[in-house]
PDB file of C-alpha atoms in Angstrom:
ATOM      1  CA  MET A  16       0.000   0.000   0.000  1.00 97.00           C
ATOM      2  CA  ILE A  17       1.087   3.548  -0.753  1.00 98.00           C
ATOM      3  CA  PHE A  18      -0.081   6.477   1.359  1.00 98.00           C
ATOM      4  CA  TYR A  19       0.283   9.774  -0.463  1.00 98.00           C
ATOM      5  CA  PHE A  20      -0.561  13.456  -0.356  1.00 98.00           C
ATOM      6  CA  SER A  21      -0.510  15.884  -3.282  1.00 98.00           C
ATOM      7  CA  GLY A  22      -1.723  19.418  -3.872  1.00 97.00           C
ATOM      8  CA  THR A  23      -0.722  20.458  -7.383  1.00 97.00           C
ATOM      9  CA  GLY A  24      -0.313  16.938  -8.743  1.00 98.00           C
ATOM     10  CA  ASN A  25       3.452  16.328  -8.772  1.00 98.00           C
ATOM     11  CA  THR A  26       3.359  13.734  -6.007  1.00 98.00           C
ATOM     12  CA  ARG A  27       0.125  12.212  -7.288  1.00 98.00           C
ATOM     13  CA  TRP A  28       1.806  11.535 -10.642  1.00 98.00           C
ATOM     14  CA  VAL A  29       4.832   9.962  -8.968  1.00 98.00           C
ATOM     15  CA  ALA A  30       2.667   7.806  -6.683  1.00 98.00           C
ATOM     16  CA  GLU A  31       0.545   6.667  -9.627  1.00 98.00           C
ATOM     17  CA  GLN A  32       3.613   5.673 -11.646  1.00 98.00           C
ATOM     18  CA  ILE A  33       4.933   3.599  -8.764  1.00 98.00           C
ATOM     19  CA  GLY A  34       1.536   2.184  -7.850  1.00 98.00           C
ATOM     20  CA  GLN A  35       0.875   0.979 -11.388  1.00 98.00           C
ATOM     21  CA  ALA A  36       4.311  -0.615 -11.698  1.00 98.00           C
ATOM     22  CA  LEU A  37       4.121  -2.376  -8.333  1.00 97.00           C
ATOM     23  CA  LYS A  38       0.367  -3.082  -8.515  1.00 97.00           C
ATOM     24  CA  GLU A  39      -0.008  -1.360  -5.161  1.00 96.00           C
ATOM     25  CA  GLU A  40      -3.124   0.214  -3.670  1.00 96.00           C
ATOM     26  CA  LEU A  41      -2.959   4.028  -3.580  1.00 98.00           C
ATOM     27  CA  LEU A  42      -4.446   5.695  -0.508  1.00 98.00           C
ATOM     28  CA  PHE A  43      -4.926   9.485  -0.657  1.00 98.00           C
ATOM     29  CA  ILE A  44      -4.296  10.799   2.840  1.00 98.00           C
ATOM     30  CA  PRO A  45      -6.971  13.565   2.751  1.00 98.00           C
ATOM     31  CA  ASP A  46      -9.577  10.941   1.771  1.00 98.00           C
ATOM     32  CA  MET A  47      -8.489   8.753   4.667  1.00 98.00           C
ATOM     33  CA  ILE A  48      -8.853  11.690   7.061  1.00 97.00           C
ATOM     34  CA  ARG A  49     -12.309  12.568   5.678  1.00 96.00           C
ATOM     35  CA  GLU A  50     -13.391   8.964   6.257  1.00 97.00           C
ATOM     36  CA  GLN A  51     -11.672   8.826   9.666  1.00 97.00           C
ATOM     37  CA  ARG A  52      -9.885   5.772   8.341  1.00 97.00           C
ATOM     38  CA  TYR A  53      -6.632   5.266  10.193  1.00 97.00           C
ATOM     39  CA  SER A  54      -6.562   1.483  10.634  1.00 96.00           C
ATOM     40  CA  PHE A  55      -5.502  -0.770   7.756  1.00 96.00           C
ATOM     41  CA  THR A  56      -5.122  -4.471   7.147  1.00 93.00           C
ATOM     42  CA  LEU A  57      -1.500  -5.342   6.496  1.00 89.00           C
ATOM     43  CA  HIS A  58      -0.979  -8.559   4.576  1.00 87.00           C
ATOM     44  CA  GLU A  59       2.008 -10.848   4.966  1.00 85.00           C
ATOM     45  CA  GLY A  60       5.081  -9.348   3.333  1.00 86.00           C
ATOM     46  CA  GLU A  61       3.192  -6.287   2.085  1.00 92.00           C
ATOM     47  CA  ARG A  62       5.210  -3.176   1.211  1.00 95.00           C
ATOM     48  CA  ILE A  63       4.422   0.107   2.974  1.00 97.00           C
ATOM     49  CA  GLY A  64       5.143   3.323   1.081  1.00 98.00           C
ATOM     50  CA  PHE A  65       4.773   7.038   1.790  1.00 98.00           C
ATOM     51  CA  CYS A  66       4.807   9.699  -0.938  1.00 98.00           C
ATOM     52  CA  PHE A  67       4.568  13.380  -0.081  1.00 98.00           C
ATOM     53  CA  PRO A  68       5.708  16.820  -1.255  1.00 98.00           C
ATOM     54  CA  THR A  69       8.280  18.705   0.788  1.00 98.00           C
ATOM     55  CA  HIS A  70       6.661  21.763   2.401  1.00 97.00           C
ATOM     56  CA  GLY A  71       9.199  24.156   3.876  1.00 95.00           C
ATOM     57  CA  TRP A  72      11.840  21.392   4.015  1.00 97.00           C
ATOM     58  CA  GLN A  73       9.526  19.239   6.148  1.00 98.00           C
ATOM     59  CA  PRO A  74       6.756  16.704   5.516  1.00 98.00           C
ATOM     60  CA  PRO A  75       3.401  18.512   5.292  1.00 97.00           C
ATOM     61  CA  ARG A  76       1.527  18.774   8.569  1.00 96.00           C
ATOM     62  CA  ILE A  77      -1.357  16.705   7.167  1.00 97.00           C
ATOM     63  CA  VAL A  78       1.059  13.814   6.530  1.00 98.00           C
ATOM     64  CA  ARG A  79       2.583  14.068   9.990  1.00 97.00           C
ATOM     65  CA  ASP A  80      -0.860  14.175  11.657  1.00 97.00           C
ATOM     66  CA  PHE A  81      -1.997  11.135   9.677  1.00 98.00           C
ATOM     67  CA  ILE A  82       1.063   9.103  10.666  1.00 98.00           C
ATOM     68  CA  ARG A  83       0.440   9.898  14.343  1.00 97.00           C
ATOM     69  CA  SER A  84      -2.953   8.163  14.060  1.00 97.00           C
ATOM     70  CA  LEU A  85      -1.930   5.344  11.708  1.00 97.00           C
ATOM     71  CA  ARG A  86      -2.522   1.754  12.795  1.00 96.00           C
ATOM     72  CA  PHE A  87      -2.400  -1.681  11.200  1.00 93.00           C
ATOM     73  CA  SER A  88      -4.456  -4.766  12.025  1.00 84.00           C
ATOM     74  CA  GLU A  89      -1.192  -6.620  12.519  1.00 81.00           C
ATOM     75  CA  ARG A  90       1.826  -4.858  13.948  1.00 78.00           C
ATOM     76  CA  PRO A  91       4.291  -4.310  11.088  1.00 77.00           C
ATOM     77  CA  SER A  92       7.472  -6.320  11.357  1.00 75.00           C
ATOM     78  CA  ALA A  93      10.718  -4.564  10.544  1.00 71.00           C
ATOM     79  CA  ASP A  94      11.896  -7.808   8.949  1.00 76.00           C
ATOM     80  CA  ALA A  95       8.755  -8.852   7.094  1.00 81.00           C
ATOM     81  CA  HIS A  96       7.476  -5.503   5.807  1.00 89.00           C
ATOM     82  CA  PHE A  97       9.569  -3.375   3.461  1.00 95.00           C
ATOM     83  CA  CYS A  98       8.948   0.318   4.205  1.00 96.00           C
ATOM     84  CA  TRP A  99      10.010   3.111   1.860  1.00 98.00           C
ATOM     85  CA  ALA A 100       9.328   6.814   1.363  1.00 98.00           C
ATOM     86  CA  LEU A 101       9.623   9.342  -1.445  1.00 98.00           C
ATOM     87  CA  THR A 102       9.322  13.105  -1.372  1.00 98.00           C
ATOM     88  CA  THR A 103       8.981  15.503  -4.284  1.00 98.00           C
ATOM     89  CA  CYS A 104      10.561  18.944  -4.127  1.00 98.00           C
ATOM     90  CA  GLY A 105      11.341  21.870  -6.378  1.00 96.00           C
ATOM     91  CA  ASP A 106      15.026  21.983  -5.480  1.00 95.00           C
ATOM     92  CA  ASN A 107      15.993  20.158  -2.269  1.00 97.00           C
ATOM     93  CA  MET A 108      14.258  18.614   0.718  1.00 98.00           C
ATOM     94  CA  GLY A 109      16.522  19.198   3.724  1.00 98.00           C
ATOM     95  CA  GLU A 110      15.907  16.758   6.560  1.00 98.00           C
ATOM     96  CA  ALA A 111      12.312  15.959   5.594  1.00 98.00           C
ATOM     97  CA  MET A 112      12.972  12.198   5.663  1.00 98.00           C
ATOM     98  CA  THR A 113      14.578  12.372   9.092  1.00 98.00           C
ATOM     99  CA  ILE A 114      11.465  14.144  10.351  1.00 98.00           C
ATOM    100  CA  LEU A 115       9.208  11.560   8.692  1.00 98.00           C
ATOM    101  CA  ASN A 116      11.034   8.702  10.402  1.00 98.00           C
ATOM    102  CA  LYS A 117      10.811  10.489  13.759  1.00 98.00           C
ATOM    103  CA  GLU A 118       7.036  10.629  13.328  1.00 98.00           C
ATOM    104  CA  LEU A 119       6.937   6.918  12.491  1.00 97.00           C
ATOM    105  CA  ALA A 120       9.086   6.107  15.520  1.00 95.00           C
ATOM    106  CA  ALA A 121       6.883   8.181  17.825  1.00 97.00           C
ATOM    107  CA  ASN A 122       3.755   6.152  17.018  1.00 96.00           C
ATOM    108  CA  PRO A 123       3.705   3.193  19.460  1.00 94.00           C
ATOM    109  CA  HIS A 124       1.188   1.339  17.283  1.00 93.00           C
ATOM    110  CA  LEU A 125       3.811   1.043  14.540  1.00 93.00           C
ATOM    111  CA  ARG A 126       6.293  -0.919  16.649  1.00 90.00           C
ATOM    112  CA  ASP A 127       6.722  -4.640  16.245  1.00 86.00           C
ATOM    113  CA  ALA A 128       6.584  -7.257  18.988  1.00 81.00           C
ATOM    114  CA  GLU A 129      10.214  -6.560  19.855  1.00 84.00           C
ATOM    115  CA  GLY A 130       9.596  -2.829  20.187  1.00 86.00           C
ATOM    116  CA  ARG A 131      11.308  -1.859  16.923  1.00 88.00           C
ATOM    117  CA  SER A 132       9.823   1.138  15.133  1.00 90.00           C
ATOM    118  CA  LEU A 133       8.588   1.097  11.570  1.00 92.00           C
ATOM    119  CA  THR A 134      11.195   2.995   9.538  1.00 94.00           C
ATOM    120  CA  ALA A 135      11.364   4.101   5.928  1.00 97.00           C
ATOM    121  CA  GLU A 136      14.661   2.367   5.275  1.00 96.00           C
ATOM    122  CA  THR A 137      14.756   3.162   1.565  1.00 98.00           C
ATOM    123  CA  GLN A 138      14.297   6.837   0.711  1.00 98.00           C
ATOM    124  CA  PHE A 139      14.160   8.968  -2.418  1.00 98.00           C
ATOM    125  CA  SER A 140      13.662  12.581  -3.400  1.00 98.00           C
ATOM    126  CA  VAL A 141      12.442  13.491  -6.869  1.00 98.00           C
ATOM    127  CA  ILE A 142      12.906  17.009  -8.240  1.00 98.00           C
ATOM    128  CA  MET A 143       9.685  18.259  -9.838  1.00 98.00           C
ATOM    129  CA  PRO A 144       8.496  21.619 -11.185  1.00 98.00           C
ATOM    130  CA  GLU A 145       8.303  24.378  -8.582  1.00 98.00           C
ATOM    131  CA  SER A 146       4.847  25.294  -7.291  1.00 97.00           C
ATOM    132  CA  TYR A 147       5.474  27.367  -4.154  1.00 96.00           C
ATOM    133  CA  VAL A 148       5.515  31.048  -5.136  1.00 96.00           C
ATOM    134  CA  CYS A 149       4.703  32.886  -1.903  1.00 95.00           C
ATOM    135  CA  LEU A 150       8.203  34.074  -1.004  1.00 90.00           C
ATOM    136  CA  PRO A 151      10.213  36.812  -2.740  1.00 89.00           C
ATOM    137  CA  PHE A 152      12.795  34.447  -4.238  1.00 88.00           C
ATOM    138  CA  MET A 153      10.445  31.664  -5.380  1.00 93.00           C
ATOM    139  CA  TYR A 154       8.899  31.431  -8.845  1.00 96.00           C
ATOM    140  CA  THR A 155       7.401  28.794 -11.095  1.00 97.00           C
ATOM    141  CA  ASP A 156       9.887  27.243 -13.513  1.00 97.00           C
ATOM    142  CA  THR A 157      10.176  28.218 -17.141  1.00 97.00           C
ATOM    143  CA  GLU A 158       8.458  25.877 -19.584  1.00 97.00           C
ATOM    144  CA  GLU A 159      11.831  24.515 -20.620  1.00 98.00           C
ATOM    145  CA  LYS A 160      12.945  23.832 -17.044  1.00 98.00           C
ATOM    146  CA  GLU A 161       9.572  22.321 -16.183  1.00 98.00           C
ATOM    147  CA  ALA A 162       9.794  19.898 -19.118  1.00 98.00           C
ATOM    148  CA  MET A 163      13.389  19.013 -18.224  1.00 98.00           C
ATOM    149  CA  LYS A 164      12.477  18.244 -14.606  1.00 98.00           C
ATOM    150  CA  ILE A 165       9.603  15.977 -15.619  1.00 98.00           C
ATOM    151  CA  GLU A 166      11.759  14.172 -18.172  1.00 98.00           C
ATOM    152  CA  ASN A 167      14.494  13.621 -15.578  1.00 98.00           C
ATOM    153  CA  ALA A 168      11.920  12.467 -13.035  1.00 98.00           C
ATOM    154  CA  GLN A 169      10.537   9.917 -15.489  1.00 98.00           C
ATOM    155  CA  ARG A 170      13.996   8.421 -15.951  1.00 98.00           C
ATOM    156  CA  GLN A 171      14.595   8.438 -12.218  1.00 98.00           C
ATOM    157  CA  LEU A 172      11.317   6.657 -11.579  1.00 98.00           C
ATOM    158  CA  HIS A 173      12.381   3.681 -13.720  1.00 98.00           C
ATOM    159  CA  HIS A 174      15.387   3.351 -11.414  1.00 98.00           C
ATOM    160  CA  ILE A 175      13.311   3.822  -8.247  1.00 98.00           C
ATOM    161  CA  ILE A 176      10.697   1.285  -9.314  1.00 98.00           C
ATOM    162  CA  SER A 177      13.354  -1.357  -9.946  1.00 98.00           C
ATOM    163  CA  ILE A 178      14.691  -0.837  -6.408  1.00 98.00           C
ATOM    164  CA  LEU A 179      11.214  -1.029  -4.875  1.00 98.00           C
ATOM    165  CA  LYS A 180      10.344  -4.167  -6.836  1.00 97.00           C
ATOM    166  CA  ASP A 181      13.439  -5.870  -5.456  1.00 97.00           C
ATOM    167  CA  GLN A 182      12.759  -4.436  -1.980  1.00 96.00           C
ATOM    168  CA  LYS A 183      16.331  -3.250  -1.599  1.00 97.00           C
ATOM    169  CA  ARG A 184      16.805  -1.919   1.905  1.00 96.00           C
ATOM    170  CA  GLY A 185      19.020   0.946   2.972  1.00 97.00           C
ATOM    171  CA  ILE A 186      18.990   2.815  -0.349  1.00 98.00           C
ATOM    172  CA  VAL A 187      19.053   6.552   0.374  1.00 98.00           C
ATOM    173  CA  GLU A 188      19.039   8.905  -2.614  1.00 98.00           C
ATOM    174  CA  LEU A 189      18.154  12.382  -1.369  1.00 98.00           C
ATOM    175  CA  GLU A 190      18.786  15.964  -2.482  1.00 98.00           C
ATOM    176  CA  LYS A 191      19.210  17.493   0.965  1.00 98.00           C
ATOM    177  CA  GLY A 192      20.828  20.766  -0.087  1.00 97.00           C
ATOM    178  CA  ALA A 193      23.897  22.499   1.318  1.00 96.00           C
ATOM    179  CA  THR A 194      22.636  23.116   4.875  1.00 97.00           C
ATOM    180  CA  PRO A 195      19.761  20.674   5.456  1.00 97.00           C
ATOM    181  CA  ARG A 196      19.448  21.185   9.212  1.00 97.00           C
ATOM    182  CA  LEU A 197      19.219  24.964   8.764  1.00 97.00           C
ATOM    183  CA  TYR A 198      16.633  24.507   6.025  1.00 95.00           C
ATOM    184  CA  SER A 199      14.422  22.084   7.936  1.00 97.00           C
ATOM    185  CA  TYR A 200      14.739  23.041  11.589  1.00 96.00           C
ATOM    186  CA  VAL A 201      15.301  26.814  11.474  1.00 97.00           C
ATOM    187  CA  ILE A 202      13.821  28.198   8.259  1.00 94.00           C
ATOM    188  CA  GLY A 203      11.421  25.305   7.811  1.00 95.00           C
ATOM    189  CA  GLY A 204      10.447  25.355  11.466  1.00 94.00           C
ATOM    190  CA  TYR A 205       9.429  29.008  11.214  1.00 94.00           C
ATOM    191  CA  PHE A 206       7.750  28.465   7.850  1.00 93.00           C
ATOM    192  CA  ASN A 207       5.599  25.560   9.004  1.00 93.00           C
ATOM    193  CA  GLN A 208       4.628  27.196  12.293  1.00 92.00           C
ATOM    194  CA  ARG A 209       3.937  30.721  11.028  1.00 91.00           C
ATOM    195  CA  MET A 210       3.269  30.649   7.300  1.00 92.00           C
ATOM    196  CA  ILE A 211       0.903  27.713   6.801  1.00 96.00           C
ATOM    197  CA  THR A 212      -2.354  29.667   6.889  1.00 96.00           C
ATOM    198  CA  ASP A 213      -5.290  30.445   4.632  1.00 97.00           C
ATOM    199  CA  ARG A 214      -5.716  33.976   5.981  1.00 96.00           C
ATOM    200  CA  LYS A 215      -3.698  35.585   3.196  1.00 96.00           C
ATOM    201  CA  PHE A 216      -5.744  34.077   0.358  1.00 98.00           C
ATOM    202  CA  THR A 217      -7.876  36.583  -1.535  1.00 97.00           C
ATOM    203  CA  VAL A 218     -10.073  36.498  -4.616  1.00 98.00           C
ATOM    204  CA  ASP A 219     -10.678  39.259  -7.129  1.00 97.00           C
ATOM    205  CA  ALA A 220     -14.466  39.028  -7.246  1.00 93.00           C
ATOM    206  CA  ASP A 221     -14.647  40.975 -10.501  1.00 95.00           C
ATOM    207  CA  LYS A 222     -12.367  38.416 -12.200  1.00 97.00           C
ATOM    208  CA  CYS A 223     -13.845  35.254 -10.641  1.00 98.00           C
ATOM    209  CA  ILE A 224     -15.963  33.322 -13.159  1.00 97.00           C
ATOM    210  CA  GLY A 225     -17.627  31.110 -10.562  1.00 97.00           C
ATOM    211  CA  CYS A 226     -16.236  27.860 -11.991  1.00 97.00           C
ATOM    212  CA  GLY A 227     -15.701  26.327  -8.552  1.00 97.00           C
ATOM    213  CA  LYS A 228     -12.336  24.774  -9.475  1.00 97.00           C
ATOM    214  CA  CYS A 229     -10.645  26.160  -6.375  1.00 98.00           C
ATOM    215  CA  LYS A 230     -13.159  24.414  -4.127  1.00 97.00           C
ATOM    216  CA  LYS A 231     -12.988  21.194  -6.137  1.00 97.00           C
ATOM    217  CA  VAL A 232      -9.197  20.884  -6.017  1.00 98.00           C
ATOM    218  CA  CYS A 233      -8.748  21.848  -2.350  1.00 98.00           C
ATOM    219  CA  PRO A 234      -7.558  18.578  -0.762  1.00 97.00           C
ATOM    220  CA  VAL A 235      -8.764  19.544   2.723  1.00 97.00           C
ATOM    221  CA  ASP A 236     -12.246  20.977   1.907  1.00 96.00           C
ATOM    222  CA  ASN A 237     -11.259  24.425   3.143  1.00 97.00           C
ATOM    223  CA  ILE A 238     -13.169  26.474   0.519  1.00 98.00           C
ATOM    224  CA  GLU A 239     -16.861  27.221   0.133  1.00 97.00           C
ATOM    225  CA  GLY A 240     -18.912  29.219  -2.358  1.00 95.00           C
ATOM    226  CA  THR A 241     -18.249  31.306  -5.448  1.00 93.00           C
ATOM    227  CA  PRO A 242     -16.486  33.644  -5.196  1.00 95.00           C
ATOM    228  CA  PRO A 243     -14.559  31.368  -2.845  1.00 97.00           C
ATOM    229  CA  VAL A 244     -14.412  31.850   0.905  1.00 97.00           C
ATOM    230  CA  TRP A 245     -11.625  30.202   2.913  1.00 98.00           C
ATOM    231  CA  LEU A 246     -12.936  28.681   6.126  1.00 97.00           C
ATOM    232  CA  HIS A 247     -10.015  29.475   8.482  1.00 96.00           C
ATOM    233  CA  ASN A 248     -10.528  26.098  10.142  1.00 93.00           C
ATOM    234  CA  GLY A 249      -6.856  25.226  10.575  1.00 93.00           C
ATOM    235  CA  LYS A 250      -6.860  22.579   7.846  1.00 95.00           C
ATOM    236  CA  CYS A 251      -5.119  24.577   5.101  1.00 97.00           C
ATOM    237  CA  THR A 252      -1.790  23.104   3.994  1.00 97.00           C
ATOM    238  CA  CYS A 253      -0.806  26.046   1.747  1.00 96.00           C
ATOM    239  CA  CYS A 254      -0.415  23.599  -1.123  1.00 97.00           C
ATOM    240  CA  LEU A 255      -1.654  26.430  -3.405  1.00 98.00           C
ATOM    241  CA  ALA A 256      -3.888  24.112  -5.438  1.00 98.00           C
ATOM    242  CA  CYS A 257      -6.612  26.791  -5.369  1.00 98.00           C
ATOM    243  CA  TYR A 258      -4.218  29.446  -6.653  1.00 98.00           C
ATOM    244  CA  HIS A 259      -2.631  27.356  -9.391  1.00 98.00           C
ATOM    245  CA  HIS A 260      -5.866  25.882 -10.763  1.00 98.00           C
ATOM    246  CA  CYS A 261      -7.734  29.189 -11.073  1.00 98.00           C
ATOM    247  CA  PRO A 262      -8.194  29.639 -14.842  1.00 98.00           C
ATOM    248  CA  VAL A 263      -8.307  33.455 -14.616  1.00 98.00           C
ATOM    249  CA  HIS A 264      -5.709  34.047 -11.859  1.00 98.00           C
ATOM    250  CA  ALA A 265      -8.406  35.506  -9.603  1.00 98.00           C
ATOM    251  CA  VAL A 266      -7.036  33.732  -6.506  1.00 98.00           C
ATOM    252  CA  ASN A 267      -3.932  35.153  -4.851  1.00 98.00           C
ATOM    253  CA  TYR A 268      -1.909  34.760  -1.683  1.00 97.00           C
ATOM    254  CA  GLY A 269      -1.456  38.328  -0.524  1.00 94.00           C
ATOM    255  CA  LYS A 270       0.071  40.666  -3.097  1.00 95.00           C
ATOM    256  CA  ILE A 271       3.162  38.622  -3.888  1.00 95.00           C
ATOM    257  CA  THR A 272       1.498  36.132  -6.247  1.00 97.00           C
ATOM    258  CA  ARG A 273      -0.241  38.689  -8.441  1.00 95.00           C
ATOM    259  CA  LYS A 274       2.667  38.704 -10.885  1.00 92.00           C
ATOM    260  CA  ARG A 275       3.717  35.097 -10.361  1.00 96.00           C
ATOM    261  CA  GLY A 276       3.077  32.160 -12.651  1.00 97.00           C
ATOM    262  CA  GLN A 277       0.795  29.185 -12.126  1.00 98.00           C
ATOM    263  CA  TYR A 278       1.518  25.475 -12.339  1.00 98.00           C
ATOM    264  CA  PHE A 279      -0.146  22.139 -11.780  1.00 98.00           C
ATOM    265  CA  PHE A 280       0.918  18.793 -13.180  1.00 98.00           C
ATOM    266  CA  GLY A 281      -0.521  18.235 -16.656  1.00 95.00           C
ATOM    267  CA  HIS A 282      -1.664  21.838 -17.099  1.00 93.00           C
TER     268      HIS A 282
END
């Protein structure tokens, strides 16, 4: 089984490629949360995978919250169940995998009979087109760079899938960046505590065409109505799906995105 989260579609595409190749069940984390489904049947020798985008050099809060509630009908065995994880990122991912494994280790329901924690032993990062555009130095990629990243990712996925099929343990292929601890624990810590909010989203009512795409693509059901209203219910992940999918660029995040590009996978 593969648990995944995606906002603008990069991670969904990666998870689907892997799921099809391995014939694995794909489980969309927001759907599991909507259904209050946190307990799963784990079959003998079944692989356990996690796919998620890097948000501020950390796993998204929604992924971390889900893992804290995750349970299996049978306690996973570190020997019998191959566990892996993959994160997508626009450039690098810092210590996101270290943080993911800390969340897995903190859940007592994921320990085997000998007290060993479930761990993503095999780890990958995949560079995908940039989608976060809410900081002064962050922009969507050019069309050429976007195409190059997707082409490189496709080649990398052939390699990743072969490793996952063979259940090779201890493979770690990550783009951590030059100062991963600074990225994840200092900058990323501030980002994820202070900047994950829906309160800066606005809509230009005179431009909005009432298509409802922003509401439809929101993975956490945080938007109502047309023109859209954000619910300020604490669920927003700042994935920017609402911003990127708006066909008339009526949705913005403060003033900074008004002159920024838009991107979602397959646009």
